[in-house]
CSV table of C-alpha atoms in Angstrom, one decimal:
chain,number,residue,atom,x,y,z
A,1,MET,CA,-16.9,18.2,24.2
A,2,SER,CA,-18.8,15.3,22.2
A,3,PHE,CA,-18.9,11.6,24.5
A,4,LYS,CA,-18.9,9.8,21.7
A,5,ARG,CA,-16.9,6.0,21.5
A,6,HIS,CA,-13.6,6.8,18.8
A,7,ILE,CA,-11.2,4.6,18.0
A,8,LEU,CA,-7.8,6.1,17.8
A,9,VAL,CA,-6.4,4.4,14.4
A,10,ILE,CA,-2.4,4.8,13.4
A,11,ASP,CA,-2.0,5.2,9.3
A,12,ALA,CA,1.7,5.0,8.6
A,13,GLY,CA,1.8,5.5,4.6
A,14,SER,CA,4.9,5.6,2.2
A,15,SER,CA,5.6,9.5,2.9
A,16,SER,CA,3.7,10.2,6.2
A,17,VAL,CA,2.4,9.5,9.5
A,18,ARG,CA,-0.8,10.2,10.5
A,19,THR,CA,-2.9,9.1,13.6
A,20,LEU,CA,-6.4,10.0,12.8
A,21,ILE,CA,-9.7,9.8,15.3
A,22,VAL,CA,-12.3,8.5,14.1
A,23,ASN,CA,-15.7,8.9,16.0
A,24,ASP,CA,-19.1,6.3,16.5
A,25,SER,CA,-20.5,7.6,13.1
A,26,GLY,CA,-17.4,6.4,11.0
A,27,VAL,CA,-16.4,10.4,10.5
A,28,ILE,CA,-13.0,11.9,11.0
A,29,VAL,CA,-13.3,14.2,13.3
A,30,GLY,CA,-9.5,14.7,14.4
A,31,GLU,CA,-6.0,13.8,13.2
A,32,GLY,CA,-1.9,14.3,13.5
A,33,ARG,CA,0.7,14.2,10.5
A,34,SER,CA,3.8,14.1,10.6
A,35,GLN,CA,6.5,13.5,7.1
A,36,VAL,CA,8.4,10.9,6.5
A,37,ILE,CA,12.0,11.3,4.9
A,38,TRP,CA,13.6,8.2,3.4
A,39,LYS,CA,17.3,7.9,2.9
A,40,HIS,CA,19.0,7.4,-0.5
A,41,ARG,CA,22.3,6.1,0.6
A,42,ASN,CA,23.0,4.8,-2.9
A,43,PRO,CA,20.8,5.6,-6.8
A,44,GLY,CA,17.9,2.5,-6.0
A,45,TRP,CA,18.7,2.3,-2.1
A,46,ALA,CA,15.9,3.4,0.0
A,47,GLU,CA,15.9,3.7,3.7
A,48,LEU,CA,14.7,5.0,6.6
A,49,ASP,CA,15.0,4.9,10.6
A,50,PRO,CA,12.8,2.6,12.9
A,51,LEU,CA,13.2,5.1,15.3
A,52,GLU,CA,12.2,8.6,13.9
A,53,LEU,CA,9.0,6.7,12.4
A,54,TRP,CA,8.1,5.3,16.0
A,55,ASN,CA,8.8,8.8,17.1
A,56,ALA,CA,7.0,11.3,14.8
A,57,THR,CA,4.4,8.3,14.9
A,58,ARG,CA,4.1,9.5,19.1
A,59,LYS,CA,4.2,13.3,18.4
A,60,THR,CA,0.6,12.7,15.9
A,61,ILE,CA,-1.2,10.6,18.7
A,62,LEU,CA,-0.7,13.1,21.2
A,63,ASP,CA,-1.5,16.0,18.6
A,64,ALA,CA,-4.1,13.8,17.0
A,65,VAL,CA,-6.9,13.9,20.4
A,66,ILE,CA,-6.0,17.2,20.7
A,67,ASP,CA,-7.1,18.3,17.6
A,68,ALA,CA,-10.0,15.9,17.9
A,69,GLY,CA,-10.3,17.5,21.3
A,70,ILE,CA,-11.6,14.4,23.3
A,71,SER,CA,-10.1,12.8,27.1
A,72,VAL,CA,-8.1,9.8,26.3
A,73,THR,CA,-11.0,8.3,28.3
A,74,GLN,CA,-13.4,8.2,24.9
A,75,ILE,CA,-11.0,5.6,22.5
A,76,SER,CA,-12.2,2.9,22.8
A,77,ALA,CA,-9.8,1.6,21.5
A,78,ALA,CA,-7.1,1.3,18.0
A,79,GLY,CA,-5.9,0.1,15.6
A,80,ILE,CA,-2.7,0.5,12.6
A,81,THR,CA,-2.3,0.3,9.2
A,82,SER,CA,1.0,0.4,7.4
A,83,HIS,CA,1.7,0.4,4.1
A,84,ARG,CA,3.4,-2.9,3.2
A,85,GLU,CA,6.5,-4.7,2.2
A,86,THR,CA,9.2,-2.4,4.2
A,87,PHE,CA,10.7,-4.3,6.8
A,88,MET,CA,13.3,-3.6,9.6
A,89,ILE,CA,15.3,-6.0,11.9
A,90,TRP,CA,15.8,-4.8,16.1
A,91,ASP,CA,17.2,-5.4,19.0
A,92,LYS,CA,14.2,-6.6,21.6
A,93,THR,CA,16.1,-5.6,24.8
A,94,THR,CA,16.9,-2.2,23.8
A,95,GLY,CA,14.6,-1.3,20.8
A,96,GLN,CA,17.5,-0.2,18.9
A,97,PRO,CA,17.2,-1.1,15.3
A,98,VAL,CA,20.2,-2.6,14.0
A,99,HIS,CA,20.0,-0.9,10.6
A,100,ASP,CA,17.4,1.4,9.2
A,101,ALA,CA,14.6,-0.3,7.7
A,102,LEU,CA,14.5,-1.0,3.8
A,103,VAL,CA,11.7,0.2,2.4
A,104,TRP,CA,9.3,-1.4,-0.6
A,105,ILE,CA,10.5,0.3,-3.2
A,106,SER,CA,14.9,-0.1,-2.6
A,107,ASN,CA,16.5,-1.9,-4.9
A,108,GLN,CA,19.0,-3.1,-3.3
A,109,THR,CA,18.6,-6.6,-3.4
A,110,ASP,CA,18.4,-6.9,-6.5
A,111,GLU,CA,20.9,-9.5,-6.7
A,112,ILE,CA,19.9,-11.8,-4.1
A,113,ILE,CA,16.6,-11.8,-5.5
A,114,ASP,CA,18.6,-12.8,-9.2
A,115,ARG,CA,20.5,-15.2,-7.2
A,116,TRP,CA,16.7,-16.7,-6.1
A,117,SER,CA,15.6,-16.5,-9.5
A,118,LYS,CA,18.6,-19.0,-11.0
A,119,GLN,CA,18.4,-20.8,-8.7
A,120,GLY,CA,14.6,-21.8,-9.5
A,121,LEU,CA,12.8,-20.6,-6.8
A,122,ALA,CA,10.6,-18.5,-8.9
A,123,ALA,CA,8.2,-20.6,-8.9
A,124,GLU,CA,7.6,-21.6,-5.7
A,125,PHE,CA,7.5,-18.0,-4.4
A,126,LYS,CA,4.3,-17.9,-6.8
A,127,ALA,CA,2.7,-21.2,-5.2
A,128,ARG,CA,3.5,-21.3,-2.1
A,129,THR,CA,3.3,-16.7,-1.2
A,130,GLY,CA,0.8,-15.8,-4.4
A,131,LEU,CA,3.5,-12.9,-5.1
A,132,HIS,CA,6.3,-12.9,-7.4
A,133,ASN,CA,10.4,-13.3,-6.5
A,134,ASP,CA,11.4,-9.1,-6.5
A,135,SER,CA,12.5,-6.9,-4.4
A,136,PHE,CA,9.3,-5.5,-3.7
A,137,PHE,CA,8.8,-7.7,-1.2
A,138,SER,CA,9.9,-8.4,1.9
A,139,ALA,CA,11.8,-12.0,1.7
A,140,GLY,CA,15.1,-9.7,0.0
A,141,LYS,CA,15.6,-7.4,2.8
A,142,VAL,CA,15.6,-9.9,4.8
A,143,ALA,CA,17.6,-11.8,3.4
A,144,TRP,CA,20.2,-8.4,2.6
A,145,LEU,CA,20.0,-7.2,6.4
A,146,LEU,CA,21.2,-11.6,7.3
A,147,GLU,CA,24.3,-11.1,4.4
A,148,ASN,CA,25.6,-7.2,5.0
A,149,VAL,CA,24.7,-6.6,8.8
A,150,ASP,CA,27.9,-8.0,11.1
A,151,GLY,CA,27.1,-10.2,13.4
A,152,LEU,CA,23.7,-10.5,12.9
A,153,ARG,CA,23.0,-14.1,12.8
A,154,ALA,CA,24.6,-14.8,15.9
A,155,LYS,CA,22.0,-12.3,17.9
A,156,ILE,CA,19.3,-13.7,16.6
A,157,ALA,CA,20.8,-16.9,17.8
A,158,SER,CA,21.4,-15.6,20.9
A,159,GLY,CA,17.8,-14.6,21.3
A,160,GLN,CA,18.4,-10.5,21.2
A,161,CYS,CA,16.8,-9.7,17.9
A,162,ILE,CA,13.1,-9.6,16.3
A,163,ALA,CA,11.6,-8.4,13.2
A,164,GLY,CA,8.8,-7.2,11.4
A,165,THR,CA,7.4,-4.9,9.2
A,166,VAL,CA,6.0,-1.2,10.1
A,167,ASP,CA,3.1,-2.7,11.6
A,168,THR,CA,4.6,-4.6,13.5
A,169,TRP,CA,6.9,-2.1,15.0
A,170,LEU,CA,4.6,0.3,15.5
A,171,THR,CA,2.3,-1.9,17.3
A,172,TRP,CA,5.3,-3.9,19.6
A,173,ASN,CA,6.5,0.2,20.3
A,174,LEU,CA,2.5,1.1,21.0
A,175,ASN,CA,2.0,-2.1,23.1
A,176,GLY,CA,4.8,-1.0,25.4
A,177,ARG,CA,7.1,-3.4,24.1
A,178,THR,CA,4.9,-6.6,25.0
A,179,VAL,CA,3.2,-8.2,22.1
A,180,HIS,CA,5.2,-9.4,19.0
A,181,ALA,CA,2.8,-9.8,16.5
A,182,THR,CA,1.6,-9.2,12.8
A,183,ASP,CA,-1.7,-10.1,11.2
A,184,SER,CA,-2.3,-12.1,8.1
A,185,SER,CA,-3.2,-9.1,5.8
A,186,CYS,CA,0.6,-7.5,6.9
A,187,ALA,CA,2.7,-11.3,6.9
A,188,SER,CA,0.8,-11.7,3.3
A,189,ARG,CA,3.2,-9.1,1.7
A,190,THR,CA,6.5,-10.4,2.9
A,191,ALA,CA,7.3,-13.4,0.8
A,192,LEU,CA,7.4,-15.7,2.8
A,193,PHE,CA,4.2,-16.3,4.2
A,194,ASN,CA,2.3,-19.3,3.6
A,195,ILE,CA,-1.0,-18.2,2.0
A,196,HIS,CA,-2.6,-21.8,2.2
A,197,THR,CA,-2.1,-22.8,5.6
A,198,LEU,CA,-1.7,-18.5,7.1
A,199,LYS,CA,1.7,-19.8,8.4
A,200,TRP,CA,5.3,-18.9,7.8
A,201,ASP,CA,6.4,-21.0,5.3
A,202,SER,CA,9.3,-23.2,6.9
A,203,GLU,CA,9.8,-24.9,3.7
A,204,LEU,CA,10.9,-21.7,2.1
A,205,LEU,CA,12.3,-20.1,4.6
A,206,GLY,CA,15.2,-23.2,5.2
A,207,LYS,CA,16.1,-23.0,0.9
A,208,LEU,CA,16.9,-18.8,1.8
A,209,ASP,CA,18.3,-20.0,4.6
A,210,ILE,CA,16.3,-17.0,6.5
A,211,PRO,CA,15.5,-18.0,10.9
A,212,GLU,CA,11.7,-18.4,11.3
A,213,VAL,CA,12.6,-17.5,15.0
A,214,ILE,CA,12.6,-13.3,14.6
A,215,PHE,CA,9.6,-13.3,13.1
A,216,PRO,CA,6.2,-11.9,14.5
A,217,GLU,CA,3.3,-14.4,15.6
A,218,VAL,CA,0.3,-14.4,13.5
A,219,LEU,CA,-2.9,-12.9,14.3
A,220,ASN,CA,-6.3,-12.6,13.5
A,221,SER,CA,-6.9,-8.6,11.7
A,222,ASP,CA,-9.4,-8.5,14.8
A,223,GLY,CA,-6.6,-10.0,17.1
A,224,ASP,CA,-5.9,-8.9,20.3
A,225,PHE,CA,-3.0,-6.7,19.7
A,226,GLY,CA,-2.1,-5.5,23.2
A,227,LYS,CA,-3.0,-2.0,25.1
A,228,VAL,CA,-2.3,1.0,24.4
A,229,ASP,CA,1.0,1.1,26.5
A,230,ARG,CA,-0.1,4.1,29.8
A,231,SER,CA,3.7,6.6,29.3
A,232,ILE,CA,2.1,7.4,26.0
A,233,LEU,CA,-1.7,7.4,26.1
A,234,ASP,CA,-2.7,7.3,29.8
A,235,ALA,CA,-5.8,5.4,29.9
A,236,ASP,CA,-7.3,1.1,28.9
A,237,ILE,CA,-6.5,1.2,25.1
A,238,PRO,CA,-6.9,-2.0,23.6
A,239,ILE,CA,-5.2,-2.1,19.9
A,240,ARG,CA,-7.6,-4.3,18.7
A,241,ALA,CA,-6.8,-4.0,14.3
A,242,VAL,CA,-4.1,-4.1,12.1
A,243,LEU,CA,-4.2,-3.7,8.6
A,244,ALA,CA,-2.1,-3.5,5.7
A,245,ASP,CA,-3.4,-0.2,4.2
A,246,GLN,CA,-4.5,-1.7,1.0
A,247,GLN,CA,-6.3,-4.4,2.4
A,248,ALA,CA,-7.6,-1.8,5.0
A,249,GLY,CA,-8.3,0.4,2.2
A,250,MET,CA,-10.8,-2.5,0.8
A,251,PHE,CA,-11.9,-3.4,3.7
A,252,GLY,CA,-13.3,0.9,4.1
A,253,GLN,CA,-14.1,1.1,0.8
A,254,ALA,CA,-17.0,-1.5,1.9
A,255,CYS,CA,-15.6,-4.1,-0.2
A,256,PHE,CA,-17.2,-6.4,1.3
A,257,ALA,CA,-18.6,-8.8,-1.8
A,258,LYS,CA,-16.9,-10.8,-4.4
A,259,ASN,CA,-15.4,-9.4,-7.1
A,260,SER,CA,-15.9,-6.4,-6.1
A,261,LEU,CA,-12.5,-3.3,-5.9
A,262,LYS,CA,-10.8,-0.6,-5.6
A,263,ASN,CA,-8.0,1.0,-6.9
A,264,THR,CA,-6.0,3.9,-4.8
A,265,PHE,CA,-4.5,6.5,-5.8
A,266,GLY,CA,-1.3,7.2,-3.8
A,267,THR,CA,2.3,6.9,-3.5
A,268,ALA,CA,1.6,3.7,-5.6
A,269,GLY,CA,-1.4,3.4,-7.1
A,270,VAL,CA,-3.2,0.1,-6.3
A,271,LEU,CA,-6.0,-2.1,-7.7
A,272,THR,CA,-7.3,-4.5,-5.3
A,273,VAL,CA,-10.1,-7.2,-5.8
A,274,ASN,CA,-12.4,-8.8,-3.3
A,275,VAL,CA,-12.0,-12.7,-4.2
A,276,GLY,CA,-13.2,-14.8,-2.1
A,277,ASP,CA,-12.3,-17.4,0.5
A,278,THR,CA,-10.2,-19.4,-2.0
A,279,PRO,CA,-6.8,-17.6,-3.2
A,280,ARG,CA,-6.9,-17.1,-7.0
A,281,ASP,CA,-3.5,-17.1,-9.2
A,282,VAL,CA,-3.8,-14.0,-12.2
A,283,GLU,CA,-1.1,-14.1,-14.1
A,284,GLY,CA,0.9,-10.7,-13.8
A,285,LEU,CA,-1.3,-9.8,-10.3
A,286,THR,CA,-0.4,-10.9,-7.3
A,287,GLY,CA,-3.0,-12.7,-4.5
A,288,SER,CA,-2.4,-12.1,-0.9
A,289,VAL,CA,-4.4,-12.3,2.9
A,290,ALA,CA,-7.6,-9.3,2.5
A,291,TRP,CA,-8.5,-9.8,5.8
A,292,LEU,CA,-9.5,-12.2,9.0
A,293,VAL,CA,-12.2,-10.3,10.4
A,294,GLN,CA,-14.6,-12.0,12.8
A,295,GLY,CA,-12.9,-15.8,11.9
A,296,ASP,CA,-14.2,-14.6,7.8
A,297,LEU,CA,-11.3,-14.9,5.5
A,298,LYS,CA,-11.2,-13.3,2.5
A,299,TYR,CA,-8.4,-12.9,-0.4
A,300,GLU,CA,-8.0,-10.5,-2.6
A,301,VAL,CA,-6.2,-10.4,-6.2
A,302,GLU,CA,-4.1,-6.8,-6.9
A,303,GLY,CA,-1.8,-5.1,-9.3
A,304,VAL,CA,0.7,-2.9,-7.9
A,305,VAL,CA,2.0,0.1,-9.8
A,306,PHE,CA,5.0,1.6,-7.7
A,307,HIS,CA,4.8,5.0,-9.2
A,308,SER,CA,1.5,7.0,-9.0
A,309,GLY,CA,0.6,9.8,-7.3
A,310,GLN,CA,4.1,10.2,-6.5
A,311,THR,CA,5.4,10.8,-10.3
A,312,ILE,CA,2.9,14.1,-10.3
A,313,GLN,CA,5.5,14.6,-7.4
A,314,TRP,CA,8.9,14.2,-8.6
A,315,LEU,CA,7.4,16.6,-12.2
A,316,ARG,CA,6.7,19.4,-9.3
A,317,ASP,CA,9.9,18.3,-7.4
A,318,ASN,CA,12.0,17.8,-9.2
A,319,LEU,CA,11.6,19.0,-12.5
A,320,GLY,CA,10.2,22.0,-11.6
A,321,ILE,CA,7.6,21.5,-14.1
A,322,TYR,CA,4.5,24.1,-12.2
A,323,ALA,CA,4.4,24.9,-8.5
A,324,PRO,CA,3.1,23.4,-6.0
A,325,ALA,CA,0.3,25.5,-5.3
A,326,ASN,CA,-1.1,25.2,-8.5
A,327,ARG,CA,-4.1,22.8,-9.4
A,328,ILE,CA,-3.6,19.9,-11.2
A,329,ASP,CA,-6.7,19.7,-13.1
A,330,GLU,CA,-6.4,23.5,-14.2
A,331,ILE,CA,-3.4,22.6,-15.6
A,332,ILE,CA,-5.1,19.8,-17.7
A,333,LYS,CA,-7.7,22.0,-18.3
A,334,SER,CA,-5.0,24.5,-20.5
A,335,VAL,CA,-5.1,22.0,-23.2
A,336,SER,CA,-7.3,19.7,-25.3
A,337,SER,CA,-5.7,16.8,-25.1
A,338,ASN,CA,-1.8,15.1,-24.0
A,339,GLY,CA,-0.9,16.4,-27.8
A,340,GLY,CA,0.8,12.5,-28.5
A,341,VAL,CA,2.6,12.3,-25.3
A,342,TYR,CA,3.0,9.3,-23.2
A,343,LEU,CA,4.6,9.5,-20.0
A,344,VAL,CA,5.4,5.8,-18.9
A,345,PRO,CA,6.6,6.7,-15.1
A,346,ALA,CA,9.0,3.6,-14.8
A,347,LEU,CA,11.2,5.7,-12.0
A,348,GLY,CA,11.7,2.6,-10.4
A,349,GLY,CA,10.8,0.2,-12.7
A,350,LEU,CA,7.4,-1.2,-13.9
A,351,ALA,CA,5.3,-3.6,-11.4
A,352,ALA,CA,1.9,-5.4,-12.1
A,353,PRO,CA,1.9,-6.3,-14.8
A,354,TYR,CA,5.2,-6.1,-16.5
A,355,TRP,CA,7.5,-6.5,-12.9
A,356,ASP,CA,10.4,-4.9,-14.8
A,357,ARG,CA,12.6,-3.5,-12.0
A,358,LYS,CA,15.2,-2.5,-15.3
A,359,ALA,CA,12.8,-0.8,-16.5
A,360,ARG,CA,13.6,3.2,-16.9
A,361,ALA,CA,10.6,6.1,-17.0
A,362,SER,CA,10.8,7.8,-21.0
A,363,ILE,CA,8.3,10.5,-22.0
A,364,GLN,CA,7.8,9.6,-26.2
A,365,GLY,CA,6.1,12.0,-28.6
A,366,LEU,CA,8.0,15.9,-27.7
A,367,SER,CA,7.7,17.6,-29.9
A,368,LEU,CA,8.0,21.4,-30.2
A,369,ASP,CA,4.4,22.1,-29.7
A,370,THR,CA,4.9,20.1,-25.8
A,371,SER,CA,4.2,22.2,-23.3
A,372,ALA,CA,4.1,21.7,-18.9
A,373,ALA,CA,0.6,21.0,-19.0
A,374,HIS,CA,1.1,18.1,-21.7
A,375,LEU,CA,3.5,16.3,-19.2
A,376,VAL,CA,1.4,17.1,-16.4
A,377,ARG,CA,-2.1,16.1,-18.5
A,378,ALA,CA,0.8,13.1,-19.4
A,379,ALA,CA,1.6,11.8,-15.7
A,380,VAL,CA,-2.2,12.3,-14.6
A,381,GLU,CA,-3.5,10.0,-17.9
A,382,ALA,CA,-0.5,7.8,-17.2
A,383,MET,CA,-2.5,6.5,-13.5
A,384,ALA,CA,-5.2,5.7,-15.5
A,385,PHE,CA,-3.0,3.7,-18.1
A,386,GLN,CA,-1.7,1.7,-15.5
A,387,THR,CA,-4.6,0.7,-13.6
A,388,LEU,CA,-5.6,-0.9,-17.5
A,389,ASP,CA,-2.9,-2.8,-17.8
A,390,ILE,CA,-4.2,-4.5,-14.5
A,391,ILE,CA,-7.7,-4.3,-15.1
A,392,GLU,CA,-7.3,-6.1,-18.4
A,393,LYS,CA,-5.5,-9.3,-16.2
A,394,LEU,CA,-9.4,-8.9,-14.5
A,395,GLN,CA,-11.1,-10.2,-17.6
A,396,GLU,CA,-12.5,-13.5,-15.5
A,397,PHE,CA,-14.3,-11.7,-12.7
A,398,PRO,CA,-17.1,-9.9,-13.6
A,399,VAL,CA,-17.1,-6.5,-12.6
A,400,ASN,CA,-18.1,-3.1,-14.3
A,401,SER,CA,-17.8,-0.5,-12.1
A,402,PHE,CA,-15.1,-0.1,-9.6
A,403,LYS,CA,-14.1,2.1,-6.4
A,404,VAL,CA,-11.7,4.8,-6.3
A,405,ASP,CA,-9.3,6.8,-2.8
A,406,GLY,CA,-6.4,7.8,-2.3
A,407,GLY,CA,-5.5,12.0,-2.4
A,408,ALA,CA,-5.1,12.0,-6.5
A,409,ALA,CA,-8.9,10.0,-6.9
A,410,SER,CA,-9.8,14.2,-5.8
A,411,SER,CA,-9.3,14.6,-10.0
A,412,ASN,CA,-12.2,15.1,-11.4
A,413,PHE,CA,-9.9,14.9,-15.1
A,414,LEU,CA,-7.9,11.4,-13.4
A,415,CYS,CA,-10.9,9.9,-12.8
A,416,GLN,CA,-13.3,10.8,-15.7
A,417,PHE,CA,-10.3,9.8,-17.8
A,418,LEU,CA,-10.1,6.5,-15.6
A,419,SER,CA,-13.5,5.6,-16.3
A,420,ASP,CA,-12.8,6.8,-20.4
A,421,ILE,CA,-10.3,4.4,-20.7
A,422,THR,CA,-11.0,1.5,-19.0
A,423,GLY,CA,-14.9,2.1,-20.4
A,424,MET,CA,-15.8,1.4,-16.1
A,425,GLN,CA,-17.7,3.4,-14.1
A,426,VAL,CA,-16.0,5.0,-11.2
A,427,GLN,CA,-17.1,6.3,-8.0
A,428,ARG,CA,-15.7,8.3,-5.7
A,429,PRO,CA,-16.8,8.1,-2.4
A,430,PHE,CA,-17.1,11.6,0.5
A,431,GLU,CA,-14.6,10.7,2.2
A,432,LEU,CA,-10.9,9.5,0.6
A,433,GLU,CA,-9.0,8.8,3.5
A,434,ARG,CA,-10.2,5.5,3.5
A,435,THR,CA,-7.6,2.8,4.5
A,436,ALA,CA,-7.3,5.0,8.3
A,437,LEU,CA,-11.8,3.8,7.7
A,438,GLY,CA,-11.3,0.9,7.2
A,439,ALA,CA,-8.7,0.8,10.1
A,440,ALA,CA,-11.4,1.9,11.9
A,441,TYR,CA,-14.0,-0.1,10.9
A,442,VAL,CA,-12.4,-3.5,12.2
A,443,ALA,CA,-11.3,-1.8,16.0
A,444,GLY,CA,-15.1,-1.2,15.7
A,445,LEU,CA,-16.1,-4.2,15.1
A,446,SER,CA,-14.6,-6.2,17.6
A,447,ILE,CA,-15.5,-4.6,20.4
A,448,GLY,CA,-19.1,-3.7,19.5
A,449,ILE,CA,-19.0,0.2,18.3
A,450,TRP,CA,-20.7,-1.5,14.8
A,451,ASN,CA,-22.5,-4.4,14.4
A,452,SER,CA,-21.8,-5.6,11.1
A,453,LEU,CA,-20.6,-5.3,7.7
A,454,GLU,CA,-24.1,-4.2,6.6
A,455,GLU,CA,-23.7,-1.7,8.6
A,456,ILE,CA,-20.0,-0.8,7.6
A,457,SER,CA,-21.9,-0.1,4.2
A,458,ASN,CA,-24.0,1.7,4.8
A,459,ASN,CA,-22.2,3.9,6.0
A,460,TRP,CA,-21.0,4.5,2.4
A,461,THR,CA,-21.8,7.3,0.2
A,462,ALA,CA,-20.5,8.2,-3.5
A,463,GLU,CA,-19.9,11.8,-3.5
A,464,ARG,CA,-20.1,11.0,-7.5
A,465,ILE,CA,-20.2,8.6,-10.5
A,466,PHE,CA,-18.7,9.5,-13.7
A,467,GLU,CA,-19.5,7.2,-16.2
A,468,PRO,CA,-17.5,6.5,-19.3
A,469,VAL,CA,-18.5,9.2,-22.7
A,470,ALA,CA,-15.7,8.4,-24.5
A,471,LYS,CA,-15.8,7.2,-28.4
A,472,ASP,CA,-14.6,3.1,-28.2
A,473,SER,CA,-13.0,4.5,-31.4
A,474,ASP,CA,-11.1,7.4,-29.3
A,475,ARG,CA,-10.6,4.8,-26.8
A,476,GLU,CA,-9.0,2.1,-28.7
A,477,LYS,CA,-6.5,4.9,-30.4
A,478,LEU,CA,-5.3,6.2,-26.8
A,479,LYS,CA,-4.7,2.6,-25.7
A,480,SER,CA,-2.7,1.5,-28.6
A,481,GLU,CA,-0.4,4.2,-28.3
A,482,TRP,CA,-0.2,3.9,-25.0
A,483,LYS,CA,0.8,0.1,-24.8
A,484,GLU,CA,3.5,0.9,-27.9
A,485,ALA,CA,4.9,3.7,-25.6
A,486,VAL,CA,5.0,0.9,-22.5
A,487,ASN,CA,6.4,-1.7,-25.2
A,488,ARG,CA,9.9,0.9,-25.9
A,489,THR,CA,10.2,1.2,-22.1
A,490,LEU,CA,10.1,-2.7,-21.2
A,491,ILE,CA,13.6,-3.7,-20.9
A,492,GLY,CA,14.0,-7.2,-19.2
A,493,GLY,CA,10.3,-7.3,-18.6
A,494,ILE,CA,6.3,-8.9,-20.4
A,495,LYS,CA,6.3,-7.3,-23.7
A,496,LYS,CA,2.6,-7.1,-24.7
């Protein structure tokens, strides 16, 4: 049995919740995993049961400890990182949710968002919170719950209910329902948190008629979030890290220097760039808190694409284009090009930099010569093209390389095509699970397992570096054809 110190990290993603055990060398030594099931009661709606999420999380905690083969007394601290924007309200006495959680991708708040736009609030959202007035963020979800759950306002007025994003819900349950808190990285993705004052924006909440009393206390990312309840693990384990998943991924990628960036290819695709200690406003992108660790506040500029790895899963599971056992790169190698096929994966609208929730996916350039392999290749290329759309907004930032992570980053084709289409170096680390590592590093820093950011940076090693090899003429042709495909798909967004 290893007697190293360990960090327990809950990583609640969009498609699964996992608990990982990370040792003091930054190596993942144990894992428990459970699938997250969304409910789709109406077209475009996406919800999940908070109780099922917590029960699944609790199981993965025990599975991870068993898988690591360690005693709970060897766990020095715990951390939580989670997918963002999903929101829920619950009874603080019984722990019962008042309604299923509204997931980040759900469009059931579109009418509320349109109403706020007509009221002239869009610019105010951007100026105060760094975010767009869009159904993607939590603000509309809070309003929807207030407007659609009978008696909810009365319960809130009586002090019966509290609320939060996924991290808050899991932390509250993990610490035995004693600490109701979040961190500024998670809060800054709600569109209700002022990223300049680092407080819930009372003035904006007043205009939206949303009671501030339900929101959690906002702590530093390495704050004291209580202890793991002994009914879960029989040991005194402090919870010393809470971060939003993309910000945790950036920390795990050691993007500590200003203008360093990473791109995660998960269910969604997210590019984040560290912009230092001052918020930045970039057209088509969003600004959020990156982290507040050891008293050091960092901000990020970010571009989200709604459907990244999920597009590949959609081709497999919904359309049956390829079998689960097939390897994506092998399928792509069977064709020499995309055959003129472009897939714009606006399955739930387009996010950055277009922000057109009314757009719907399109496949263009089909012919009698088109094969299933062409469609798979077009879907993977779309992941890179969408990243390119965001990078082109970062011209004011001096960057010429970036790091990648997430499951799809294991594809050599994707990484090489990404390098070719952006003309930038792409660095892929040995360990692609950077989100959990980021939360582990923050927790470990707080208790002295790691002593500095430099020490964490030294743990980062490239497994492979991809350099651009495409001809400029080929790159420009592909970019032009992609832009044309996107413009044909847009309905109410920003045409380029």
